[in-house]
Coordinates of C-alpha atoms in Angstrom, one line a residue:
M1 CA 9.0 -43.9 -4.2
K2 CA 6.2 -41.9 -2.8
P3 CA 6.9 -38.3 -1.7
S4 CA 6.7 -37.6 1.9
R5 CA 3.5 -36.2 3.4
K6 CA 5.5 -33.4 5.1
K7 CA 6.9 -32.2 1.7
E8 CA 3.4 -32.3 0.2
T9 CA 1.9 -30.2 3.0
K10 CA 4.7 -27.6 2.7
H11 CA 4.2 -27.4 -1.1
R12 CA 0.4 -26.9 -0.5
R13 CA 1.1 -24.2 2.1
N14 CA 3.4 -22.4 -0.4
I15 CA 0.7 -22.4 -3.1
G16 CA -1.8 -21.1 -0.6
A17 CA 0.5 -18.3 0.4
Y18 CA 1.2 -17.4 -3.2
L19 CA -2.5 -17.3 -4.0
F20 CA -3.3 -15.2 -1.0
T21 CA -0.5 -12.8 -1.9
I22 CA -1.7 -12.5 -5.5
A23 CA -5.3 -12.0 -4.3
V24 CA -4.3 -9.2 -1.8
F25 CA -2.1 -7.6 -4.4
S26 CA -4.9 -7.6 -6.9
V27 CA -7.4 -6.1 -4.5
F28 CA -5.0 -3.3 -3.6
L29 CA -4.4 -2.6 -7.3
A30 CA -8.1 -2.6 -7.9
I31 CA -8.7 -0.1 -5.1
L32 CA -5.9 2.0 -6.4
Y33 CA -7.4 2.0 -9.8
I34 CA -10.9 2.8 -8.6
R35 CA -9.7 5.6 -6.3
R36 CA -6.8 6.9 -8.4
E37 CA -8.1 10.5 -8.5
L38 CA -8.4 10.5 -4.7
V39 CA -4.9 9.0 -4.2
S40 CA -3.5 11.5 -6.7
T41 CA -5.2 14.3 -4.8
S42 CA -3.8 13.0 -1.5
F43 CA -0.2 13.0 -2.7
S44 CA -0.7 16.4 -4.3
S45 CA -1.9 17.7 -1.0
L46 CA 1.0 16.0 0.9
F47 CA 3.6 17.6 -1.4
T48 CA 1.8 21.0 -1.2
A49 CA 1.7 20.8 2.6
T50 CA 5.4 19.9 2.6
R51 CA 6.2 22.9 0.5
L52 CA 4.0 25.1 2.6
L53 CA 5.8 23.9 5.8
F54 CA 9.0 25.3 4.5
E55 CA 7.6 28.5 2.9
S56 CA 4.9 29.5 5.5
P57 CA 4.5 27.2 8.5
D58 CA 1.9 29.5 10.0
K59 CA -0.4 29.1 7.0
L60 CA 0.0 25.3 7.2
Y61 CA -1.0 25.2 10.9
E62 CA -4.2 27.2 10.0
I63 CA -5.4 24.5 7.6
F64 CA -3.8 21.4 9.2
T65 CA -6.3 18.9 10.7
A66 CA -6.3 15.2 11.7
D67 CA -8.4 14.4 8.7
I68 CA -5.6 15.5 6.4
I69 CA -3.2 13.1 8.1
E70 CA -5.7 10.2 7.7
F71 CA -6.0 11.1 4.0
W72 CA -2.2 11.0 3.5
I73 CA -1.7 7.8 5.5
G74 CA -4.4 6.1 3.5
A75 CA -2.8 7.0 0.2
I76 CA 0.7 6.0 1.4
Y77 CA -0.7 2.7 2.6
L78 CA -2.5 2.0 -0.6
V79 CA 0.7 2.6 -2.6
S80 CA 3.2 1.0 -0.3
V81 CA 1.4 -2.4 0.4
P82 CA 1.4 -3.6 -3.2
V83 CA 5.1 -2.5 -3.5
V84 CA 6.0 -4.5 -0.4
L85 CA 4.0 -7.5 -1.5
L86 CA 5.7 -7.4 -4.9
L87 CA 9.1 -7.3 -3.3
L88 CA 8.3 -10.2 -0.9
F89 CA 6.8 -12.2 -3.7
V90 CA 9.8 -11.7 -6.0
R91 CA 12.2 -12.6 -3.1
S92 CA 10.5 -15.8 -2.3

């Protein structure tokens, strides 16, 4: 008995989704590896700013800029996307 075309298309879609997920995951890991010092510096800056917020908020407001927020968001994004992709990949 020949498998239905609908089942075959669904299987092909799943393979495409898996390959896409693996490709995106690999690209994010490559960027993380290439920019590891920058990401490390960003998290260090984030933790230092958090500590400074509790110890001396006035000093934090003096050095706080929108560029720093972009720096932190970029690092958090680079780390969180592979984690989320891995969790979704394992679940499916």
